[in-house]
mmCIF file of C-alpha atoms and ligand atoms in Angstrom:
data_model
loop_
_atom_site.group_PDB
_atom_site.id
_atom_site.type_symbol
_atom_site.label_atom_id
_atom_site.label_comp_id
_atom_site.label_asym_id
_atom_site.label_seq_id
_atom_site.Cartn_x
_atom_site.Cartn_y
_atom_site.Cartn_z
ATOM 1 C CA MET Y 1 75.659 185.082 149.715
ATOM 2 C CA GLY Y 2 73.413 182.149 149.008
ATOM 3 C CA PRO Y 3 69.715 181.818 148.145
ATOM 4 C CA LYS Y 4 68.716 182.685 151.723
ATOM 5 C CA GLN Y 5 70.765 185.920 151.931
ATOM 6 C CA LEU Y 6 70.438 187.346 148.426
ATOM 7 C CA PRO Y 7 66.750 188.386 148.577
ATOM 8 C CA ASP Y 8 67.461 190.588 151.619
ATOM 9 C CA PHE Y 9 70.518 192.014 149.942
ATOM 10 C CA PHE Y 10 68.421 193.106 146.969
ATOM 11 C CA LYS Y 11 65.758 194.491 149.279
ATOM 12 C CA THR Y 12 68.351 196.792 150.826
ATOM 13 C CA LEU Y 13 69.100 198.010 147.305
ATOM 14 C CA GLY Y 14 65.397 198.703 146.801
ATOM 15 C CA GLU Y 15 65.077 195.867 144.296
ATOM 16 C CA PRO Y 16 62.523 193.054 144.064
ATOM 17 C CA SER Y 17 63.628 189.762 145.603
ATOM 18 C CA PHE Y 18 63.489 187.862 142.275
ATOM 19 C CA ARG Y 19 66.757 189.571 141.384
ATOM 20 C CA ALA Y 20 68.300 186.982 143.685
ATOM 21 C CA GLN Y 21 67.244 184.223 141.326
ATOM 22 C CA GLN Y 22 68.578 186.079 138.313
ATOM 23 C CA ILE Y 23 71.943 186.615 139.944
ATOM 24 C CA LEU Y 24 72.173 183.008 141.080
ATOM 25 C CA GLN Y 25 71.479 181.849 137.530
ATOM 26 C CA TRP Y 26 74.059 184.156 135.992
ATOM 27 C CA ILE Y 27 76.755 183.113 138.394
ATOM 28 C CA HIS Y 28 76.095 179.441 138.945
ATOM 29 C CA GLN Y 29 74.444 178.355 135.709
ATOM 30 C CA HIS Y 30 76.091 180.629 133.158
ATOM 31 C CA TYR Y 31 79.416 180.980 135.020
ATOM 32 C CA VAL Y 32 79.407 184.753 134.526
ATOM 33 C CA ASP Y 33 81.593 186.675 136.970
ATOM 34 C CA ASP Y 34 81.161 190.167 135.522
ATOM 35 C CA PHE Y 35 77.993 192.107 136.396
ATOM 36 C CA SER Y 36 78.146 194.003 133.093
ATOM 37 C CA GLU Y 37 77.331 190.788 131.204
ATOM 38 C CA MET Y 38 74.065 190.216 133.079
ATOM 39 C CA THR Y 39 71.816 191.472 130.335
ATOM 40 C CA ASN Y 40 68.398 190.924 131.927
ATOM 41 C CA ILE Y 41 69.354 193.345 134.687
ATOM 42 C CA SER Y 42 69.121 197.108 134.136
ATOM 43 C CA LYS Y 43 72.311 198.969 133.370
ATOM 44 C CA ALA Y 44 71.859 201.134 136.463
ATOM 45 C CA LEU Y 45 71.602 198.114 138.739
ATOM 46 C CA ARG Y 46 74.567 196.435 137.087
ATOM 47 C CA THR Y 47 76.666 199.516 137.790
ATOM 48 C CA ARG Y 48 75.424 199.643 141.374
ATOM 49 C CA LEU Y 49 76.222 195.948 141.887
ATOM 50 C CA ALA Y 50 79.742 196.426 140.599
ATOM 51 C CA GLU Y 51 80.170 199.142 143.230
ATOM 52 C CA VAL Y 52 78.873 197.221 146.242
ATOM 53 C CA ALA Y 53 79.577 193.584 145.438
ATOM 54 C CA GLU Y 54 82.073 191.305 143.801
ATOM 55 C CA ILE Y 55 82.108 187.821 142.347
ATOM 56 C CA ARG Y 56 85.393 186.230 143.207
ATOM 57 C CA ALA Y 57 86.525 182.630 143.004
ATOM 58 C CA PRO Y 58 89.748 181.022 144.196
ATOM 59 C CA ARG Y 59 92.636 181.003 141.703
ATOM 60 C CA VAL Y 60 93.908 177.776 140.191
ATOM 61 C CA ILE Y 61 97.600 177.350 140.977
ATOM 62 C CA SER Y 62 98.167 173.899 139.561
ATOM 63 C CA GLU Y 63 96.377 170.839 138.281
ATOM 64 C CA TYR Y 64 97.446 167.257 138.946
ATOM 65 C CA PRO Y 65 95.865 164.764 136.557
ATOM 66 C CA SER Y 66 95.897 161.189 137.843
ATOM 67 C CA GLN Y 67 96.318 158.240 135.528
ATOM 68 C CA ASP Y 68 92.862 156.991 136.497
ATOM 69 C CA GLY Y 69 91.135 160.199 135.288
ATOM 70 C CA THR Y 70 90.905 161.784 138.738
ATOM 71 C CA ARG Y 71 92.043 165.402 138.766
ATOM 72 C CA LYS Y 72 93.317 167.355 141.735
ATOM 73 C CA TRP Y 73 93.641 171.132 141.779
ATOM 74 C CA LEU Y 74 95.609 173.341 144.117
ATOM 75 C CA LEU Y 75 93.719 176.591 144.597
ATOM 76 C CA GLN Y 76 94.848 179.842 146.096
ATOM 77 C CA LEU Y 77 92.528 182.093 148.086
ATOM 78 C CA HIS Y 78 92.621 185.895 148.103
ATOM 79 C CA ASP Y 79 94.869 185.977 151.185
ATOM 80 C CA GLY Y 80 97.408 183.572 149.684
ATOM 81 C CA GLN Y 81 96.245 180.462 151.569
ATOM 82 C CA CYS Y 82 95.916 177.256 149.558
ATOM 83 C CA ILE Y 83 93.371 174.454 149.480
ATOM 84 C CA GLU Y 84 92.828 171.394 147.325
ATOM 85 C CA MET Y 85 89.826 169.928 145.530
ATOM 86 C CA VAL Y 86 89.448 166.688 143.609
ATOM 87 C CA PHE Y 87 87.232 165.559 140.719
ATOM 88 C CA ILE Y 88 86.581 161.816 140.532
ATOM 89 C CA PRO Y 89 84.883 160.696 137.306
ATOM 90 C CA GLU Y 90 83.086 157.348 137.230
ATOM 91 C CA ALA Y 91 80.965 155.659 134.604
ATOM 92 C CA GLU Y 92 77.637 156.786 136.034
ATOM 93 C CA ARG Y 93 78.601 159.943 137.881
ATOM 94 C CA GLY Y 94 81.265 162.533 138.568
ATOM 95 C CA THR Y 95 82.055 163.488 142.133
ATOM 96 C CA LEU Y 96 83.667 166.725 143.172
ATOM 97 C CA CYS Y 97 85.331 166.619 146.573
ATOM 98 C CA ILE Y 98 85.649 170.092 148.076
ATOM 99 C CA SER Y 99 87.418 171.538 151.116
ATOM 100 C CA SER Y 100 85.663 173.405 153.939
ATOM 101 C CA GLN Y 101 88.643 174.784 155.878
ATOM 102 C CA VAL Y 102 92.276 175.667 155.261
ATOM 103 C CA GLY Y 103 93.872 172.750 157.096
ATOM 104 C CA CYS Y 104 92.020 171.007 159.915
ATOM 105 C CA ALA Y 105 91.891 171.317 163.694
ATOM 106 C CA LEU Y 106 90.969 167.750 164.529
ATOM 107 C CA ASP Y 107 94.316 165.962 164.420
ATOM 108 C CA CYS Y 108 93.161 162.490 163.345
ATOM 109 C CA THR Y 109 96.344 160.431 163.492
ATOM 110 C CA PHE Y 110 95.989 158.812 160.050
ATOM 111 C CA CYS Y 111 95.182 161.934 158.002
ATOM 112 C CA ALA Y 112 97.659 164.099 156.086
ATOM 113 C CA THR Y 113 95.505 167.219 156.412
ATOM 114 C CA ALA Y 114 95.858 166.997 160.196
ATOM 115 C CA ARG Y 115 99.621 167.282 159.842
ATOM 116 C CA GLN Y 116 99.166 170.713 158.351
ATOM 117 C CA GLY Y 117 97.310 172.114 161.318
ATOM 118 C CA PHE Y 118 94.369 174.485 161.164
ATOM 119 C CA ASN Y 119 94.493 177.874 159.614
ATOM 120 C CA ARG Y 120 91.033 179.283 158.961
ATOM 121 C CA ASN Y 121 87.497 178.616 157.857
ATOM 122 C CA LEU Y 122 86.530 178.988 154.210
ATOM 123 C CA SER Y 123 83.778 181.440 153.362
ATOM 124 C CA ALA Y 124 80.676 180.128 151.620
ATOM 125 C CA ALA Y 125 82.012 181.800 148.462
ATOM 126 C CA GLU Y 126 85.306 179.941 148.753
ATOM 127 C CA MET Y 127 83.483 176.639 149.050
ATOM 128 C CA ILE Y 128 80.972 177.211 146.276
ATOM 129 C CA GLY Y 129 83.793 178.800 144.261
ATOM 130 C CA GLN Y 130 85.430 175.383 144.098
ATOM 131 C CA VAL Y 131 82.362 173.922 142.403
ATOM 132 C CA TRP Y 132 82.117 176.931 140.108
ATOM 133 C CA ILE Y 133 85.755 176.630 139.054
ATOM 134 C CA ALA Y 134 85.652 172.881 138.565
ATOM 135 C CA LYS Y 135 82.636 173.185 136.290
ATOM 136 C CA ARG Y 136 84.325 175.942 134.324
ATOM 137 C CA LEU Y 137 87.517 173.932 133.965
ATOM 138 C CA LEU Y 138 85.759 170.822 132.769
ATOM 139 C CA ASP Y 139 84.766 171.340 129.175
ATOM 140 C CA THR Y 140 81.164 172.106 128.347
ATOM 141 C CA ASP Y 141 80.104 168.513 127.859
ATOM 142 C CA GLN Y 142 81.631 167.522 131.118
ATOM 143 C CA ARG Y 143 79.976 170.237 133.181
ATOM 144 C CA ARG Y 144 76.937 168.082 133.633
ATOM 145 C CA VAL Y 145 79.298 165.454 134.817
ATOM 146 C CA VAL Y 146 79.711 167.053 138.238
ATOM 147 C CA SER Y 147 76.703 165.096 139.436
ATOM 148 C CA ASN Y 148 77.728 164.777 143.073
ATOM 149 C CA VAL Y 149 79.481 167.046 145.529
ATOM 150 C CA VAL Y 150 81.045 165.762 148.734
ATOM 151 C CA LEU Y 151 82.430 167.826 151.581
ATOM 152 C CA MET Y 152 85.258 165.394 152.113
ATOM 153 C CA GLY Y 153 88.261 167.527 151.297
ATOM 154 C CA MET Y 154 90.357 169.441 153.789
ATOM 155 C CA GLY Y 155 88.704 170.474 157.030
ATOM 156 C CA GLU Y 156 85.832 169.558 159.326
ATOM 157 C CA PRO Y 157 82.687 171.038 157.771
ATOM 158 C CA LEU Y 158 80.669 171.075 160.988
ATOM 159 C CA LEU Y 159 83.254 173.367 162.604
ATOM 160 C CA ASN Y 160 82.467 175.910 159.878
ATOM 161 C CA PHE Y 161 78.738 175.583 160.294
ATOM 162 C CA ASP Y 162 77.085 178.732 158.948
ATOM 163 C CA ASN Y 163 79.257 179.024 155.852
ATOM 164 C CA VAL Y 164 78.837 175.321 155.099
ATOM 165 C CA VAL Y 165 75.049 175.609 155.375
ATOM 166 C CA THR Y 166 75.034 178.541 152.925
ATOM 167 C CA ALA Y 167 77.209 176.591 150.491
ATOM 168 C CA LEU Y 168 74.964 173.516 150.776
ATOM 169 C CA GLN Y 169 71.831 175.592 150.197
ATOM 170 C CA THR Y 170 73.429 177.003 147.044
ATOM 171 C CA LEU Y 171 74.256 173.515 145.801
ATOM 172 C CA LEU Y 172 70.630 172.436 146.282
ATOM 173 C CA ASP Y 173 68.938 175.571 144.938
ATOM 174 C CA ASP Y 174 67.257 175.193 141.551
ATOM 175 C CA HIS Y 175 68.442 178.617 140.415
ATOM 176 C CA ALA Y 176 72.019 177.673 141.235
ATOM 177 C CA TYR Y 177 73.328 174.084 140.987
ATOM 178 C CA GLY Y 178 70.027 172.281 141.553
ATOM 179 C CA LEU Y 179 71.641 169.131 142.912
ATOM 180 C CA SER Y 180 69.368 166.617 144.576
ATOM 181 C CA LYS Y 181 69.876 166.196 148.305
ATOM 182 C CA ARG Y 182 71.035 162.642 147.767
ATOM 183 C CA ARG Y 183 73.908 163.853 145.634
ATOM 184 C CA VAL Y 184 75.346 166.225 148.197
ATOM 185 C CA THR Y 185 77.169 164.595 151.096
ATOM 186 C CA LEU Y 186 78.679 166.142 154.177
ATOM 187 C CA SER Y 187 81.296 164.074 155.970
ATOM 188 C CA THR Y 188 82.028 164.692 159.644
ATOM 189 C CA SER Y 189 84.235 163.302 162.383
ATOM 190 C CA GLY Y 190 81.230 163.702 164.680
ATOM 191 C CA VAL Y 191 80.699 167.189 166.085
ATOM 192 C CA VAL Y 192 77.533 166.119 167.887
ATOM 193 C CA PRO Y 193 75.833 169.473 168.697
ATOM 194 C CA ALA Y 194 76.393 170.741 165.158
ATOM 195 C CA LEU Y 195 75.022 167.502 163.726
ATOM 196 C CA ASP Y 196 71.769 168.185 165.545
ATOM 197 C CA ARG Y 197 71.593 171.670 164.065
ATOM 198 C CA LEU Y 198 72.443 170.528 160.555
ATOM 199 C CA SER Y 199 69.299 168.540 159.861
ATOM 200 C CA GLN Y 200 67.201 171.496 161.011
ATOM 201 C CA GLN Y 201 68.780 173.790 158.453
ATOM 202 C CA VAL Y 202 69.468 171.796 155.311
ATOM 203 C CA ASP Y 203 68.698 168.322 154.006
ATOM 204 C CA VAL Y 204 71.760 166.509 152.644
ATOM 205 C CA ALA Y 205 73.277 163.051 152.891
ATOM 206 C CA LEU Y 206 75.566 162.337 155.823
ATOM 207 C CA ALA Y 207 78.802 160.404 156.133
ATOM 208 C CA VAL Y 208 80.423 159.834 159.518
ATOM 209 C CA SER Y 209 84.120 159.138 159.944
ATOM 210 C CA LEU Y 210 83.805 156.328 162.465
ATOM 211 C CA HIS Y 211 87.044 154.352 161.924
ATOM 212 C CA ALA Y 212 86.839 152.411 165.193
ATOM 213 C CA PRO Y 213 84.139 150.356 166.907
ATOM 214 C CA ASN Y 214 85.036 151.240 170.522
ATOM 215 C CA ASP Y 215 85.984 154.370 172.441
ATOM 216 C CA ALA Y 216 89.480 153.252 173.438
ATOM 217 C CA LEU Y 217 90.547 152.857 169.831
ATOM 218 C CA ARG Y 218 88.569 155.817 168.496
ATOM 219 C CA ASN Y 219 90.016 158.130 171.166
ATOM 220 C CA GLU Y 220 93.388 157.290 169.719
ATOM 221 C CA LEU Y 221 92.516 157.638 166.014
ATOM 222 C CA VAL Y 222 89.981 160.475 166.136
ATOM 223 C CA PRO Y 223 90.788 162.622 169.199
ATOM 224 C CA LEU Y 224 87.435 164.415 168.859
ATOM 225 C CA ASN Y 225 85.965 161.199 170.270
ATOM 226 C CA ARG Y 226 87.178 162.195 173.739
ATOM 227 C CA LYS Y 227 84.719 165.046 173.575
ATOM 228 C CA TYR Y 228 81.884 163.269 171.782
ATOM 229 C CA PRO Y 229 82.195 159.532 172.452
ATOM 230 C CA ILE Y 230 80.715 156.837 170.252
ATOM 231 C CA ASN Y 231 77.419 156.354 172.104
ATOM 232 C CA GLU Y 232 76.666 160.097 171.896
ATOM 233 C CA LEU Y 233 77.608 160.102 168.230
ATOM 234 C CA MET Y 234 75.374 157.124 167.475
ATOM 235 C CA ALA Y 235 72.475 158.768 169.326
ATOM 236 C CA ALA Y 236 72.999 161.920 167.232
ATOM 237 C CA CYS Y 237 72.984 159.780 164.080
ATOM 238 C CA ARG Y 238 69.653 158.276 165.088
ATOM 239 C CA ARG Y 239 68.191 161.723 165.750
ATOM 240 C CA PHE Y 240 69.520 162.867 162.372
ATOM 241 C CA LEU Y 241 67.723 160.044 160.592
ATOM 242 C CA GLU Y 242 64.507 160.514 162.576
ATOM 243 C CA ARG Y 243 64.231 164.057 161.265
ATOM 244 C CA LYS Y 244 64.525 162.922 157.653
ATOM 245 C CA SER Y 245 61.355 162.597 155.673
ATOM 246 C CA GLN Y 246 62.370 159.467 153.830
ATOM 247 C CA ARG Y 247 64.069 156.410 155.111
ATOM 248 C CA GLU Y 248 67.749 156.950 154.594
ATOM 249 C CA ARG Y 249 71.029 155.592 155.841
ATOM 250 C CA ILE Y 250 74.189 157.137 157.113
ATOM 251 C CA THR Y 251 77.447 156.201 155.446
ATOM 252 C CA MET Y 252 79.934 155.059 158.071
ATOM 253 C CA GLU Y 253 83.493 155.581 156.882
ATOM 254 C CA TYR Y 254 86.071 153.167 158.220
ATOM 255 C CA VAL Y 255 89.713 153.501 157.225
ATOM 256 C CA MET Y 256 91.495 150.141 157.096
ATOM 257 C CA LEU Y 257 94.738 150.334 159.094
ATOM 258 C CA GLU Y 258 96.799 147.190 159.220
ATOM 259 C CA GLY Y 259 96.891 145.594 162.659
ATOM 260 C CA VAL Y 260 95.097 148.574 164.230
ATOM 261 C CA ASN Y 261 91.359 148.388 163.513
ATOM 262 C CA ASP Y 262 91.100 145.644 160.887
ATOM 263 C CA ARG Y 263 90.791 142.442 162.923
ATOM 264 C CA PRO Y 264 87.734 140.194 162.915
ATOM 265 C CA GLU Y 265 86.839 141.209 166.477
ATOM 266 C CA HIS Y 266 86.672 144.835 165.325
ATOM 267 C CA ALA Y 267 84.255 143.805 162.604
ATOM 268 C CA GLN Y 268 82.125 141.974 165.191
ATOM 269 C CA GLN Y 269 82.058 145.027 167.443
ATOM 270 C CA LEU Y 270 81.115 147.201 164.497
ATOM 271 C CA VAL Y 271 78.188 144.925 163.696
ATOM 272 C CA GLN Y 272 76.915 145.277 167.290
ATOM 273 C CA LEU Y 273 77.387 149.031 167.252
ATOM 274 C CA LEU Y 274 75.564 149.618 163.983
ATOM 275 C CA ARG Y 275 72.552 147.451 164.860
ATOM 276 C CA SER Y 276 70.764 150.557 166.101
ATOM 277 C CA VAL Y 277 71.682 152.960 163.295
ATOM 278 C CA PRO Y 278 70.512 152.398 159.713
ATOM 279 C CA SER Y 279 73.836 152.633 157.930
ATOM 280 C CA LYS Y 280 76.060 151.422 155.162
ATOM 281 C CA VAL Y 281 79.739 150.910 155.783
ATOM 282 C CA ASN Y 282 82.367 152.339 153.479
ATOM 283 C CA LEU Y 283 85.714 150.642 154.033
ATOM 284 C CA ILE Y 284 88.533 152.959 152.922
ATOM 285 C CA PRO Y 285 91.908 151.322 152.293
ATOM 286 C CA PHE Y 286 94.378 153.570 154.124
ATOM 287 C CA ASN Y 287 96.171 156.001 151.809
ATOM 288 C CA PRO Y 288 99.727 156.538 152.957
ATOM 289 C CA PHE Y 289 101.555 159.863 153.135
ATOM 290 C CA PRO Y 290 105.130 160.748 154.116
ATOM 291 C CA GLU Y 291 106.184 159.825 157.639
ATOM 292 C CA THR Y 292 102.969 158.067 158.608
ATOM 293 C CA ARG Y 293 103.198 155.262 161.131
ATOM 294 C CA TYR Y 294 100.303 153.330 159.551
ATOM 295 C CA ARG Y 295 100.099 150.785 156.790
ATOM 296 C CA ARG Y 296 97.184 149.837 154.593
ATOM 297 C CA SER Y 297 95.425 146.580 155.488
ATOM 298 C CA SER Y 298 95.979 143.784 153.008
ATOM 299 C CA VAL Y 299 93.348 143.087 150.370
ATOM 300 C CA ALA Y 300 92.630 139.814 152.150
ATOM 301 C CA ALA Y 301 92.156 141.504 155.533
ATOM 302 C CA ILE Y 302 89.784 144.074 154.044
ATOM 303 C CA GLU Y 303 87.797 141.372 152.292
ATOM 304 C CA ARG Y 304 87.600 139.268 155.452
ATOM 305 C CA PHE Y 305 86.397 142.310 157.411
ATOM 306 C CA ARG Y 306 83.799 143.173 154.791
ATOM 307 C CA ALA Y 307 82.538 139.591 154.655
ATOM 308 C CA ILE Y 308 81.911 139.555 158.412
ATOM 309 C CA LEU Y 309 79.843 142.730 158.153
ATOM 310 C CA GLU Y 310 77.865 141.424 155.199
ATOM 311 C CA ARG Y 311 77.221 138.046 156.729
ATOM 312 C CA GLN Y 312 75.557 139.806 159.628
ATOM 313 C CA GLY Y 313 73.323 141.891 157.433
ATOM 314 C CA LEU Y 314 75.245 145.133 157.036
ATOM 315 C CA VAL Y 315 75.757 146.756 153.653
ATOM 316 C CA ALA Y 316 79.510 147.160 153.287
ATOM 317 C CA ILE Y 317 81.547 148.255 150.309
ATOM 318 C CA THR Y 318 85.240 148.864 149.865
ATOM 319 C CA ARG Y 319 85.926 152.323 148.530
ATOM 320 C CA LYS Y 320 87.970 152.236 145.382
ATOM 321 C CA THR Y 321 91.215 154.141 145.775
ATOM 322 C CA ARG Y 322 91.359 156.963 143.243
ATOM 323 C CA GLY Y 323 94.008 159.527 142.419
ATOM 324 C CA ASP Y 324 96.610 158.228 144.862
ATOM 325 C CA ASP Y 325 99.393 158.654 142.277
ATOM 326 C CA VAL Y 326 98.954 162.430 142.638
ATOM 327 C CA ALA Y 327 98.136 162.395 146.376
ATOM 328 C CA ALA Y 328 94.480 163.114 145.644
ATOM 329 C CA ALA Y 329 93.017 160.150 147.542
ATOM 330 C CA CYS Y 330 91.134 160.317 150.880
ATOM 331 C CA GLY Y 331 93.325 161.713 153.613
ATOM 332 C CA GLN Y 332 96.149 162.785 151.305
ATOM 333 C CA LEU Y 333 95.117 166.414 150.782
ATOM 334 C CA ALA Y 334 97.634 168.714 152.342
ATOM 335 C CA GLY Y 335 97.509 171.951 150.359
ATOM 336 C CA GLN Y 336 100.321 174.174 151.491
ATOM 337 C CA VAL Y 337 99.315 175.128 154.973
ATOM 338 C CA ASN Y 338 102.209 175.412 157.331
ATOM 339 C CA ASP Y 339 100.762 177.109 160.365
ATOM 340 C CA ARG Y 340 100.122 174.596 163.137
ATOM 341 C CA SER Y 341 100.397 177.221 165.812
ATOM 342 C CA ARG Y 342 96.707 177.931 166.310
ATOM 343 C CA ARG Y 343 95.469 174.377 166.329
ATOM 344 C CA HIS Y 344 95.520 173.856 170.091
ATOM 345 C CA LEU Y 345 93.686 177.125 170.613
ATOM 346 C CA HIS Y 346 91.033 176.166 168.166
ATOM 347 C CA PHE Y 347 90.634 172.695 169.591
ATOM 348 C CA ALA Y 348 90.436 173.959 173.155
ATOM 349 C CA LYS Y 349 87.736 176.415 172.181
ATOM 350 C CA LEU Y 350 85.675 174.071 170.086
ATOM 351 C CA GLU Y 351 82.442 175.335 171.651
ATOM 352 C CA ASP Y 352 83.106 178.873 170.463
ATOM 353 C CA HIS Y 353 82.889 177.652 166.917
ATOM 354 C CA LEU Y 354 79.673 175.757 167.342
ATOM 355 C CA PRO Y 355 76.363 177.302 166.408
HETATM 356 N N1 SAH Z 1 86.693 166.121 158.596
HETATM 357 C C1 SAH Z 1 85.660 165.426 157.860
HETATM 358 C C2 SAH Z 1 85.825 165.576 156.358
HETATM 359 C C3 SAH Z 1 87.026 164.862 155.766
HETATM 360 S S1 SAH Z 1 86.432 163.522 154.829
HETATM 361 C C4 SAH Z 1 85.634 163.979 158.300
HETATM 362 O O1 SAH Z 1 86.475 163.599 159.101
HETATM 363 O O2 SAH Z 1 84.746 163.242 157.910
HETATM 364 C C5 SAH Z 1 87.867 162.635 154.471
HETATM 365 C C6 SAH Z 1 87.686 161.170 154.779
HETATM 366 O O3 SAH Z 1 88.919 160.476 154.491
HETATM 367 C C7 SAH Z 1 87.376 160.950 156.235
HETATM 368 O O4 SAH Z 1 86.531 159.855 156.394
HETATM 369 C C8 SAH Z 1 88.756 160.633 156.743
HETATM 370 O O5 SAH Z 1 88.698 159.994 157.990
HETATM 371 C C9 SAH Z 1 89.319 159.779 155.645
HETATM 372 N N2 SAH Z 1 90.779 159.704 155.695
HETATM 373 C C10 SAH Z 1 91.621 160.556 156.309
HETATM 374 N N3 SAH Z 1 92.890 160.180 156.144
HETATM 375 C C11 SAH Z 1 92.863 159.046 155.402
HETATM 376 C C12 SAH Z 1 93.880 158.201 154.862
HETATM 377 N N4 SAH Z 1 95.159 158.469 155.059
HETATM 378 N N5 SAH Z 1 93.495 157.148 154.131
HETATM 379 C C13 SAH Z 1 92.177 156.920 153.902
HETATM 380 N N6 SAH Z 1 91.179 157.691 154.363
HETATM 381 C C14 SAH Z 1 91.521 158.740 155.114
#
């Protein structure tokens, strides 16, 4: 339960709604997972809480420290399923990349998570539990260092809408993590109807996995595009920005695949496409994984691509590759999900999962 559900929960227990704030603080600011330690709450209520509720986080199975300071953790959920999360420290900030699903249903051709198929959605607790664990694992000084959270791990967050919204609200809430809305980013392959709902429910930064400047190519790389083609996605992006109070931009992610989407004409098309959407482009050098058919674009090709965008007035940066020595980089998270069997079902019934 997040800040929107907890007050009602306490009401059903006959308690004042400010108990919600106390509980949020104990769990998310003091990292307490035992009701008996919550000393500003009456003994009777503590006992009652222990009977009707539990505070449970995923279990850390293993940690993979990268040479560049990035750390990846394999976590196990209560039903034995595994997910991964990654902490990426930088000079000015520390970014925690969390997963939203066990596996992924979308089948993007260049992503290792897709290979694993889809298994199930994470609960809000399993998502926020990743942040809670990471902060606990980092030593006290470093806790502050989780300054940013990105939903860019395994899964498509907008196909797990309600739980993702609860997790985001907990990240933003002052009694919990109190992160500013600019420091929480949701990344999506472009589930258009859910994108429209998102901005009505919670205010966070948005990244869109674009990866191709035309439908023919994007249909191939991001199969979801066959359902929500580029022009519909761009229109949804514009609506998303219109609903924002301040002038903001959407981060457009673009993976650089040698000979596939990295030619100058692709850059030109991208410039045309993004004229109508305030955006900044994040070029991601492709991160390889076993048995992939793709190769990373050369440094020169990426630089040439970026220069074309910049010359025509777009903000474009090349994302620094982090943690690739321990398969912690973008698109390399695979956890240990082996069940592909339900993917086609899930994909065929996409609408059932939309709000
Ligand atoms: N499903 C969401 C969240 C995942 S974010 C989404 O698609 O946005 C992970 C980001 O890494 C996405 O932009 C994804 O397209 C990108 N990515 C996937 N595989 C990659 C790879 N092998 N190399 C580099 N980036 C990759």
